[in-house]
mmCIF file of C-alpha atoms in Angstrom:
data_model
loop_
_atom_site.group_PDB
_atom_site.id
_atom_site.type_symbol
_atom_site.label_atom_id
_atom_site.label_comp_id
_atom_site.label_asym_id
_atom_site.label_seq_id
_atom_site.Cartn_x
_atom_site.Cartn_y
_atom_site.Cartn_z
ATOM 1 C CA UNK A 1 -0.538 -10.586 3.531
ATOM 2 C CA UNK A 2 -1.235 -13.067 5.710
ATOM 3 C CA UNK A 3 -4.823 -12.406 8.084
ATOM 4 C CA UNK A 4 -2.793 -12.459 11.018
ATOM 5 C CA UNK A 5 -1.666 -8.746 10.655
ATOM 6 C CA UNK A 6 -5.350 -7.971 10.718
ATOM 7 C CA UNK A 7 -5.881 -9.985 13.546
ATOM 8 C CA UNK A 8 -2.736 -8.615 15.629
ATOM 9 C CA UNK A 9 -4.147 -6.426 18.798
ATOM 10 C CA UNK A 10 -3.296 -3.160 18.046
ATOM 11 C CA UNK A 11 -4.708 -0.698 19.665
ATOM 12 C CA UNK A 12 -6.632 1.305 16.692
ATOM 13 C CA UNK A 13 -5.701 5.136 17.077
ATOM 14 C CA UNK A 14 -8.388 7.898 16.771
ATOM 15 C CA UNK A 15 -8.706 9.663 13.210
ATOM 16 C CA UNK A 16 -5.893 12.167 13.699
ATOM 17 C CA UNK A 17 -3.462 9.124 13.304
ATOM 18 C CA UNK A 18 -2.658 9.914 9.901
ATOM 19 C CA UNK A 19 -2.182 13.360 10.035
ATOM 20 C CA UNK A 20 0.166 12.906 13.485
ATOM 21 C CA UNK A 21 2.636 10.838 10.825
ATOM 22 C CA UNK A 22 3.807 14.603 9.905
ATOM 23 C CA UNK A 23 4.143 15.710 14.126
ATOM 24 C CA UNK A 24 5.801 12.972 14.863
ATOM 25 C CA UNK A 25 8.563 13.209 12.635
ATOM 26 C CA UNK A 26 8.968 17.780 12.790
ATOM 27 C CA UNK A 27 12.278 16.851 15.044
ATOM 28 C CA UNK A 28 15.279 14.856 13.568
ATOM 29 C CA UNK A 29 17.245 15.379 16.187
ATOM 30 C CA UNK A 30 14.722 13.057 18.300
ATOM 31 C CA UNK A 31 14.232 10.002 15.754
ATOM 32 C CA UNK A 32 14.444 6.528 17.103
ATOM 33 C CA UNK A 33 15.730 4.445 14.592
ATOM 34 C CA UNK A 34 15.738 0.287 14.916
ATOM 35 C CA UNK A 35 17.589 -2.472 12.446
ATOM 36 C CA UNK A 36 16.253 -5.884 11.867
ATOM 37 C CA UNK A 37 18.202 -8.110 9.060
ATOM 38 C CA UNK A 38 22.074 -7.743 10.605
ATOM 39 C CA UNK A 39 23.846 -9.844 8.079
ATOM 40 C CA UNK A 40 26.759 -9.394 5.635
ATOM 41 C CA UNK A 41 24.548 -5.975 4.819
ATOM 42 C CA UNK A 42 22.840 -4.716 7.383
ATOM 43 C CA UNK A 43 25.819 -4.986 10.111
ATOM 44 C CA UNK A 44 28.066 -2.466 8.591
ATOM 45 C CA UNK A 45 24.938 -0.648 7.994
ATOM 46 C CA UNK A 46 24.003 -0.361 11.710
ATOM 47 C CA UNK A 47 27.630 0.230 12.261
ATOM 48 C CA UNK A 48 27.886 3.221 9.796
ATOM 49 C CA UNK A 49 24.492 4.876 11.458
ATOM 50 C CA UNK A 50 26.025 4.421 15.189
ATOM 51 C CA UNK A 51 29.091 6.100 14.411
ATOM 52 C CA UNK A 52 27.234 8.985 12.427
ATOM 53 C CA UNK A 53 25.403 9.808 15.298
ATOM 54 C CA UNK A 54 22.328 10.971 13.491
ATOM 55 C CA UNK A 55 19.805 8.892 15.490
ATOM 56 C CA UNK A 56 18.553 9.860 19.081
ATOM 57 C CA UNK A 57 18.960 5.797 19.746
ATOM 58 C CA UNK A 58 19.597 2.604 17.895
ATOM 59 C CA UNK A 59 17.626 -0.440 18.580
ATOM 60 C CA UNK A 60 18.259 -3.554 16.825
ATOM 61 C CA UNK A 61 16.690 -6.905 16.852
ATOM 62 C CA UNK A 62 18.076 -10.950 15.635
ATOM 63 C CA UNK A 63 17.296 -14.229 16.212
ATOM 64 C CA UNK A 64 21.018 -14.689 17.545
ATOM 65 C CA UNK A 65 21.538 -11.539 19.755
ATOM 66 C CA UNK A 66 25.095 -13.021 20.312
ATOM 67 C CA UNK A 67 26.085 -11.914 16.731
ATOM 68 C CA UNK A 68 24.766 -8.208 17.825
ATOM 69 C CA UNK A 69 27.127 -7.867 20.726
ATOM 70 C CA UNK A 70 29.398 -5.526 18.602
ATOM 71 C CA UNK A 71 26.540 -3.363 17.569
ATOM 72 C CA UNK A 72 25.413 -3.570 21.539
ATOM 73 C CA UNK A 73 28.942 -2.314 22.643
ATOM 74 C CA UNK A 74 29.360 0.351 20.110
ATOM 75 C CA UNK A 75 26.031 1.542 21.945
ATOM 76 C CA UNK A 76 22.317 0.143 20.064
ATOM 77 C CA UNK A 77 19.534 -1.090 21.776
ATOM 78 C CA UNK A 78 18.957 -4.935 22.046
ATOM 79 C CA UNK A 79 15.101 -5.812 21.555
ATOM 80 C CA UNK A 80 13.715 -8.913 22.778
ATOM 81 C CA UNK A 81 11.174 -9.150 20.327
ATOM 82 C CA UNK A 82 10.085 -7.536 16.824
ATOM 83 C CA UNK A 83 7.183 -5.954 19.000
ATOM 84 C CA UNK A 84 9.857 -4.063 21.170
ATOM 85 C CA UNK A 85 11.423 -3.363 18.436
ATOM 86 C CA UNK A 86 8.756 -1.304 16.653
ATOM 87 C CA UNK A 87 7.835 -0.220 20.040
ATOM 88 C CA UNK A 88 11.453 1.552 20.564
ATOM 89 C CA UNK A 89 11.561 2.763 17.589
ATOM 90 C CA UNK A 90 10.286 5.987 14.934
ATOM 91 C CA UNK A 91 11.929 4.896 11.935
ATOM 92 C CA UNK A 92 12.478 1.033 11.236
ATOM 93 C CA UNK A 93 15.203 -0.274 8.379
ATOM 94 C CA UNK A 94 14.737 -3.068 7.625
ATOM 95 C CA UNK A 95 17.748 -5.383 5.380
ATOM 96 C CA UNK A 96 16.109 -8.595 4.566
ATOM 97 C CA UNK A 97 16.458 -10.743 1.271
ATOM 98 C CA UNK A 98 12.774 -10.061 0.721
ATOM 99 C CA UNK A 99 9.182 -9.425 1.407
ATOM 100 C CA UNK A 100 8.461 -12.666 2.659
ATOM 101 C CA UNK A 101 11.073 -12.576 5.989
ATOM 102 C CA UNK A 102 9.720 -9.496 6.340
ATOM 103 C CA UNK A 103 6.380 -10.228 6.256
ATOM 104 C CA UNK A 104 7.318 -13.328 9.319
ATOM 105 C CA UNK A 105 7.926 -10.649 11.568
ATOM 106 C CA UNK A 106 4.834 -8.435 10.914
ATOM 107 C CA UNK A 107 2.605 -11.044 12.658
ATOM 108 C CA UNK A 108 0.910 -11.996 15.965
ATOM 109 C CA UNK A 109 1.235 -10.805 19.607
ATOM 110 C CA UNK A 110 5.216 -10.230 18.989
ATOM 111 C CA UNK A 111 5.309 -8.875 15.846
ATOM 112 C CA UNK A 112 6.222 -5.495 14.260
ATOM 113 C CA UNK A 113 2.466 -4.170 13.996
ATOM 114 C CA UNK A 114 1.875 -4.834 17.415
ATOM 115 C CA UNK A 115 4.528 -2.475 19.235
ATOM 116 C CA UNK A 116 3.708 0.353 16.581
ATOM 117 C CA UNK A 117 3.404 3.361 18.627
ATOM 118 C CA UNK A 118 1.936 6.923 17.592
ATOM 119 C CA UNK A 119 3.995 6.093 13.978
ATOM 120 C CA UNK A 120 6.014 4.172 12.098
ATOM 121 C CA UNK A 121 8.137 4.599 8.817
ATOM 122 C CA UNK A 122 9.224 1.241 7.778
ATOM 123 C CA UNK A 123 12.246 1.709 5.034
ATOM 124 C CA UNK A 124 12.676 -1.646 3.026
ATOM 125 C CA UNK A 125 16.061 -2.404 1.977
ATOM 126 C CA UNK A 126 15.317 -5.281 0.499
ATOM 127 C CA UNK A 127 15.431 -5.857 -3.462
ATOM 128 C CA UNK A 128 11.886 -7.129 -4.199
ATOM 129 C CA UNK A 129 8.644 -6.880 -6.592
ATOM 130 C CA UNK A 130 7.844 -3.055 -7.067
ATOM 131 C CA UNK A 131 4.214 -4.061 -6.872
ATOM 132 C CA UNK A 132 4.485 -6.662 -4.156
ATOM 133 C CA UNK A 133 6.187 -3.245 -1.918
ATOM 134 C CA UNK A 134 3.177 -1.148 -2.809
ATOM 135 C CA UNK A 135 0.694 -3.869 -2.002
ATOM 136 C CA UNK A 136 2.252 -4.242 1.370
ATOM 137 C CA UNK A 137 1.977 -0.640 2.159
ATOM 138 C CA UNK A 138 -1.587 -0.315 1.450
ATOM 139 C CA UNK A 139 -2.301 -3.265 3.595
ATOM 140 C CA UNK A 140 -0.119 -2.060 6.414
ATOM 141 C CA UNK A 141 -1.432 1.560 6.371
ATOM 142 C CA UNK A 142 -4.862 -0.364 6.693
ATOM 143 C CA UNK A 143 -4.034 -2.488 9.284
ATOM 144 C CA UNK A 144 -2.368 0.290 11.204
ATOM 145 C CA UNK A 145 -4.851 2.829 10.822
ATOM 146 C CA UNK A 146 -2.115 5.170 9.050
ATOM 147 C CA UNK A 147 0.328 4.850 11.526
ATOM 148 C CA UNK A 148 2.437 2.626 9.744
ATOM 149 C CA UNK A 149 4.432 4.415 5.976
ATOM 150 C CA UNK A 150 6.904 2.466 3.659
ATOM 151 C CA UNK A 151 9.641 3.689 1.697
ATOM 152 C CA UNK A 152 10.953 1.256 -0.744
ATOM 153 C CA UNK A 153 15.053 1.794 -0.647
ATOM 154 C CA UNK A 154 17.196 -1.151 -2.060
ATOM 155 C CA UNK A 155 21.005 -0.956 -2.195
ATOM 156 C CA UNK A 156 23.284 -1.648 -4.884
ATOM 157 C CA UNK A 157 27.387 -1.744 -3.493
ATOM 158 C CA UNK A 158 27.628 -4.963 -2.087
ATOM 159 C CA UNK A 159 29.322 -5.675 1.262
ATOM 160 C CA UNK A 160 32.263 -3.291 0.336
ATOM 161 C CA UNK A 161 30.034 -0.420 -0.522
ATOM 162 C CA UNK A 162 27.769 -1.073 2.888
ATOM 163 C CA UNK A 163 31.388 -1.461 4.854
ATOM 164 C CA UNK A 164 32.366 1.579 3.333
ATOM 165 C CA UNK A 165 29.673 3.580 3.761
ATOM 166 C CA UNK A 166 29.459 3.920 0.029
ATOM 167 C CA UNK A 167 26.332 2.204 -0.951
ATOM 168 C CA UNK A 168 23.871 3.675 -3.733
ATOM 169 C CA UNK A 169 20.471 3.955 -2.126
ATOM 170 C CA UNK A 170 17.686 3.859 -4.743
ATOM 171 C CA UNK A 171 14.508 5.606 -2.883
ATOM 172 C CA UNK A 172 10.601 5.473 -3.435
ATOM 173 C CA UNK A 173 8.002 6.983 -1.562
ATOM 174 C CA UNK A 174 6.627 10.148 -0.401
ATOM 175 C CA UNK A 175 8.704 12.830 -0.393
ATOM 176 C CA UNK A 176 8.054 13.523 3.628
ATOM 177 C CA UNK A 177 8.984 9.946 4.385
ATOM 178 C CA UNK A 178 12.315 10.278 2.215
ATOM 179 C CA UNK A 179 13.606 13.550 4.304
ATOM 180 C CA UNK A 180 12.561 11.997 7.278
ATOM 181 C CA UNK A 181 15.075 8.520 6.462
ATOM 182 C CA UNK A 182 17.713 10.644 4.396
ATOM 183 C CA UNK A 183 19.928 11.809 7.190
ATOM 184 C CA UNK A 184 19.565 8.450 8.459
ATOM 185 C CA UNK A 185 20.460 6.650 4.814
ATOM 186 C CA UNK A 186 23.281 8.766 3.983
ATOM 187 C CA UNK A 187 25.272 7.596 7.118
ATOM 188 C CA UNK A 188 25.186 4.621 4.596
ATOM 189 C CA UNK A 189 25.669 5.852 1.374
ATOM 190 C CA UNK A 190 24.192 7.862 -1.183
ATOM 191 C CA UNK A 191 20.435 8.062 -0.811
ATOM 192 C CA UNK A 192 18.206 9.215 -4.160
ATOM 193 C CA UNK A 193 14.598 9.666 -4.130
ATOM 194 C CA UNK A 194 13.275 8.428 -7.557
ATOM 195 C CA UNK A 195 9.467 8.455 -7.284
ATOM 196 C CA UNK A 196 6.700 7.143 -5.712
ATOM 197 C CA UNK A 197 6.794 4.189 -4.019
ATOM 198 C CA UNK A 198 8.009 0.851 -5.651
ATOM 199 C CA UNK A 199 10.322 3.514 -7.952
ATOM 200 C CA UNK A 200 13.565 2.134 -5.826
ATOM 201 C CA UNK A 201 12.583 -1.223 -6.735
ATOM 202 C CA UNK A 202 12.064 -0.439 -10.445
ATOM 203 C CA UNK A 203 15.715 1.473 -10.644
ATOM 204 C CA UNK A 204 17.151 -1.728 -8.432
ATOM 205 C CA UNK A 205 15.687 -4.049 -10.907
ATOM 206 C CA UNK A 206 17.182 -1.993 -13.958
ATOM 207 C CA UNK A 207 20.733 -1.654 -11.925
ATOM 208 C CA UNK A 208 20.934 -5.302 -11.374
ATOM 209 C CA UNK A 209 20.317 -5.814 -15.554
ATOM 210 C CA UNK A 210 22.969 -3.503 -15.954
ATOM 211 C CA UNK A 211 25.218 -5.701 -13.383
ATOM 212 C CA UNK A 212 24.389 -9.221 -14.320
ATOM 213 C CA UNK A 213 25.121 -8.520 -18.179
ATOM 214 C CA UNK A 214 28.120 -6.653 -17.186
ATOM 215 C CA UNK A 215 29.150 -9.611 -15.014
ATOM 216 C CA UNK A 216 29.032 -11.885 -18.185
ATOM 217 C CA UNK A 217 30.603 -9.861 -20.269
ATOM 218 C CA UNK A 218 33.693 -9.913 -17.866
ATOM 219 C CA UNK A 219 33.861 -13.324 -17.541
ATOM 220 C CA UNK A 220 33.420 -14.832 -21.225
ATOM 221 C CA UNK A 221 36.141 -11.466 -21.724
ATOM 222 C CA UNK A 222 38.474 -13.624 -19.463
ATOM 223 C CA UNK A 223 37.545 -17.356 -20.153
ATOM 224 C CA UNK A 224 38.120 -15.990 -24.386
ATOM 225 C CA UNK A 225 41.895 -14.680 -23.233
ATOM 226 C CA UNK A 226 43.002 -17.066 -20.854
ATOM 227 C CA UNK A 227 42.026 -19.864 -23.909
ATOM 228 C CA UNK A 228 44.023 -17.684 -26.222
ATOM 229 C CA UNK A 229 47.077 -17.454 -23.573
ATOM 230 C CA UNK A 230 46.461 -13.839 -22.634
ATOM 231 C CA UNK A 231 47.528 -13.209 -19.468
ATOM 232 C CA UNK A 232 43.734 -12.302 -17.297
ATOM 233 C CA UNK A 233 45.560 -9.585 -14.720
ATOM 234 C CA UNK A 234 46.698 -7.719 -17.458
ATOM 235 C CA UNK A 235 43.753 -7.916 -19.869
ATOM 236 C CA UNK A 236 41.643 -6.538 -16.837
ATOM 237 C CA UNK A 237 44.058 -3.548 -15.669
ATOM 238 C CA UNK A 238 43.972 -2.869 -19.291
ATOM 239 C CA UNK A 239 39.788 -3.136 -19.642
ATOM 240 C CA UNK A 240 40.139 -1.172 -16.188
ATOM 241 C CA UNK A 241 41.505 2.366 -17.881
ATOM 242 C CA UNK A 242 39.224 2.156 -20.948
ATOM 243 C CA UNK A 243 35.249 2.432 -21.206
ATOM 244 C CA UNK A 244 34.944 -0.780 -20.278
ATOM 245 C CA UNK A 245 36.357 0.302 -16.636
ATOM 246 C CA UNK A 246 34.216 0.649 -13.845
ATOM 247 C CA UNK A 247 33.486 -0.024 -9.633
ATOM 248 C CA UNK A 248 31.971 -3.805 -11.158
ATOM 249 C CA UNK A 249 35.066 -4.201 -12.350
ATOM 250 C CA UNK A 250 37.193 -2.903 -9.184
ATOM 251 C CA UNK A 251 35.595 -4.782 -7.194
ATOM 252 C CA UNK A 252 35.802 -8.288 -8.539
ATOM 253 C CA UNK A 253 38.852 -7.884 -10.978
ATOM 254 C CA UNK A 254 40.945 -10.176 -7.911
ATOM 255 C CA UNK A 255 38.211 -12.504 -8.082
ATOM 256 C CA UNK A 256 38.307 -13.281 -11.227
ATOM 257 C CA UNK A 257 42.087 -13.166 -11.784
ATOM 258 C CA UNK A 258 42.489 -15.527 -8.804
ATOM 259 C CA UNK A 259 39.134 -17.555 -9.757
ATOM 260 C CA UNK A 260 37.816 -16.813 -6.195
ATOM 261 C CA UNK A 261 34.103 -17.227 -6.194
ATOM 262 C CA UNK A 262 33.752 -16.995 -2.052
ATOM 263 C CA UNK A 263 30.524 -15.726 -1.575
ATOM 264 C CA UNK A 264 29.794 -11.752 -0.859
ATOM 265 C CA UNK A 265 26.847 -11.137 -2.878
ATOM 266 C CA UNK A 266 25.260 -14.750 -4.063
ATOM 267 C CA UNK A 267 24.662 -15.121 -7.929
ATOM 268 C CA UNK A 268 21.258 -16.743 -6.950
ATOM 269 C CA UNK A 269 19.764 -13.995 -5.740
ATOM 270 C CA UNK A 270 20.133 -12.332 -9.295
ATOM 271 C CA UNK A 271 17.508 -14.855 -10.451
ATOM 272 C CA UNK A 272 14.741 -12.868 -8.723
ATOM 273 C CA UNK A 273 15.770 -9.832 -9.274
ATOM 274 C CA UNK A 274 15.972 -10.354 -12.592
ATOM 275 C CA UNK A 275 12.639 -11.806 -12.940
ATOM 276 C CA UNK A 276 11.395 -8.528 -10.898
ATOM 277 C CA UNK A 277 12.831 -6.843 -14.181
ATOM 278 C CA UNK A 278 11.143 -9.017 -16.197
ATOM 279 C CA UNK A 279 7.877 -8.042 -14.611
ATOM 280 C CA UNK A 280 8.192 -4.510 -14.917
ATOM 281 C CA UNK A 281 9.241 -4.768 -18.319
ATOM 282 C CA UNK A 282 5.946 -6.672 -19.178
ATOM 283 C CA UNK A 283 4.314 -4.224 -17.459
ATOM 284 C CA UNK A 284 5.647 -1.314 -19.533
ATOM 285 C CA UNK A 285 5.004 -3.282 -22.849
ATOM 286 C CA UNK A 286 8.907 -3.306 -23.262
ATOM 287 C CA UNK A 287 10.479 -5.885 -25.329
ATOM 288 C CA UNK A 288 14.187 -6.868 -23.712
ATOM 289 C CA UNK A 289 15.885 -9.230 -25.450
ATOM 290 C CA UNK A 290 19.161 -9.425 -23.553
ATOM 291 C CA UNK A 291 17.388 -9.970 -20.329
ATOM 292 C CA UNK A 292 15.340 -12.770 -21.689
ATOM 293 C CA UNK A 293 19.028 -14.041 -22.534
ATOM 294 C CA UNK A 294 20.486 -12.931 -18.895
ATOM 295 C CA UNK A 295 17.420 -14.841 -17.686
ATOM 296 C CA UNK A 296 18.556 -18.142 -19.062
ATOM 297 C CA UNK A 297 21.645 -18.024 -18.170
ATOM 298 C CA UNK A 298 20.887 -17.442 -14.389
ATOM 299 C CA UNK A 299 18.265 -19.939 -14.110
ATOM 300 C CA UNK A 300 20.656 -22.400 -15.600
ATOM 301 C CA UNK A 301 23.487 -21.447 -13.311
ATOM 302 C CA UNK A 302 21.418 -21.926 -9.956
ATOM 303 C CA UNK A 303 20.028 -25.257 -11.651
ATOM 304 C CA UNK A 304 23.486 -26.216 -11.681
ATOM 305 C CA UNK A 305 24.078 -25.678 -8.248
ATOM 306 C CA UNK A 306 26.279 -22.446 -8.606
ATOM 307 C CA UNK A 307 23.913 -20.050 -7.410
ATOM 308 C CA UNK A 308 25.260 -19.825 -3.685
ATOM 309 C CA UNK A 309 28.492 -18.911 -4.676
ATOM 310 C CA UNK A 310 29.368 -15.346 -5.531
ATOM 311 C CA UNK A 311 28.120 -13.391 -8.435
ATOM 312 C CA UNK A 312 31.571 -13.838 -10.508
ATOM 313 C CA UNK A 313 30.753 -17.511 -10.481
ATOM 314 C CA UNK A 314 29.276 -16.776 -13.754
ATOM 315 C CA UNK A 315 33.418 -17.444 -14.935
ATOM 316 C CA UNK A 316 33.251 -20.386 -14.147
ATOM 317 C CA UNK A 317 29.796 -21.642 -15.602
ATOM 318 C CA UNK A 318 30.874 -20.030 -18.768
ATOM 319 C CA UNK A 319 34.629 -21.887 -18.818
ATOM 320 C CA UNK A 320 32.591 -25.204 -18.246
ATOM 321 C CA UNK A 321 29.543 -24.420 -20.850
ATOM 322 C CA UNK A 322 31.448 -26.343 -23.535
ATOM 323 C CA UNK A 323 31.949 -29.819 -21.175
ATOM 324 C CA UNK A 324 28.246 -29.439 -19.710
ATOM 325 C CA UNK A 325 25.548 -31.783 -21.259
#
């Protein structure tokens, strides 16, 4: 982590700081929640949190405050800086693409670390490196003298799941910290504690392997069927009634029929997600031939300029492969 975190002007607590973590979170009705990263996923998550009424106060921060008007009108408090957001929060939920954007918000006089009060639980909802999350947690705990704890809580379900409050939330970290966050995350979907810090990211890497392979299989199937003269809509309806059915097919069926690649979950994110899966496989000594194939495919898809389109752009990629150099 940048040394700016170590140099942040934070009043150091006494030796009882770590012990006070449990005391601060004893009353669930008084938990103040902050949210940052209010984009396509974070915005509906914040709306659902506000609607559930499970937090004593919800504060939000964004670099474009005008985009937060709907949340403010729904009862959220606007924080002018990351420091102010941390000062107004007991639990801080971050919905950022990866750890680097979070690190940028941690440092400096107006950073998150400088605003930490008696204790702060940061819930990291990005899809990130399991080891990166562990290292960040250790650095923050040291920089804050035990006042900052982390949970990793990556998400699955896309913008549809975020809107409906039906996200699958894969959580790693201390059991106590999970119990603190559980009612808050339950307003956004189904949180499941999977083990120590980093376990959520490992689960998300496994999830992404399955999603990527399923999306590629559906894409190949639709291209084969279309070239054979089948009606793609009828094919997908048929597949949905058997073992090939599932939520990914339900969510992307019409897009595959219409060849609509307007981004909701962009394809290029899969490149880094699969890289995290490869790292974890290597750490465990697991041979993953399918993962290797998927990684090459998504790397090539990104290199051909398709990465900013929706994940189902794999259909276009497959369709064009026989004509590509």
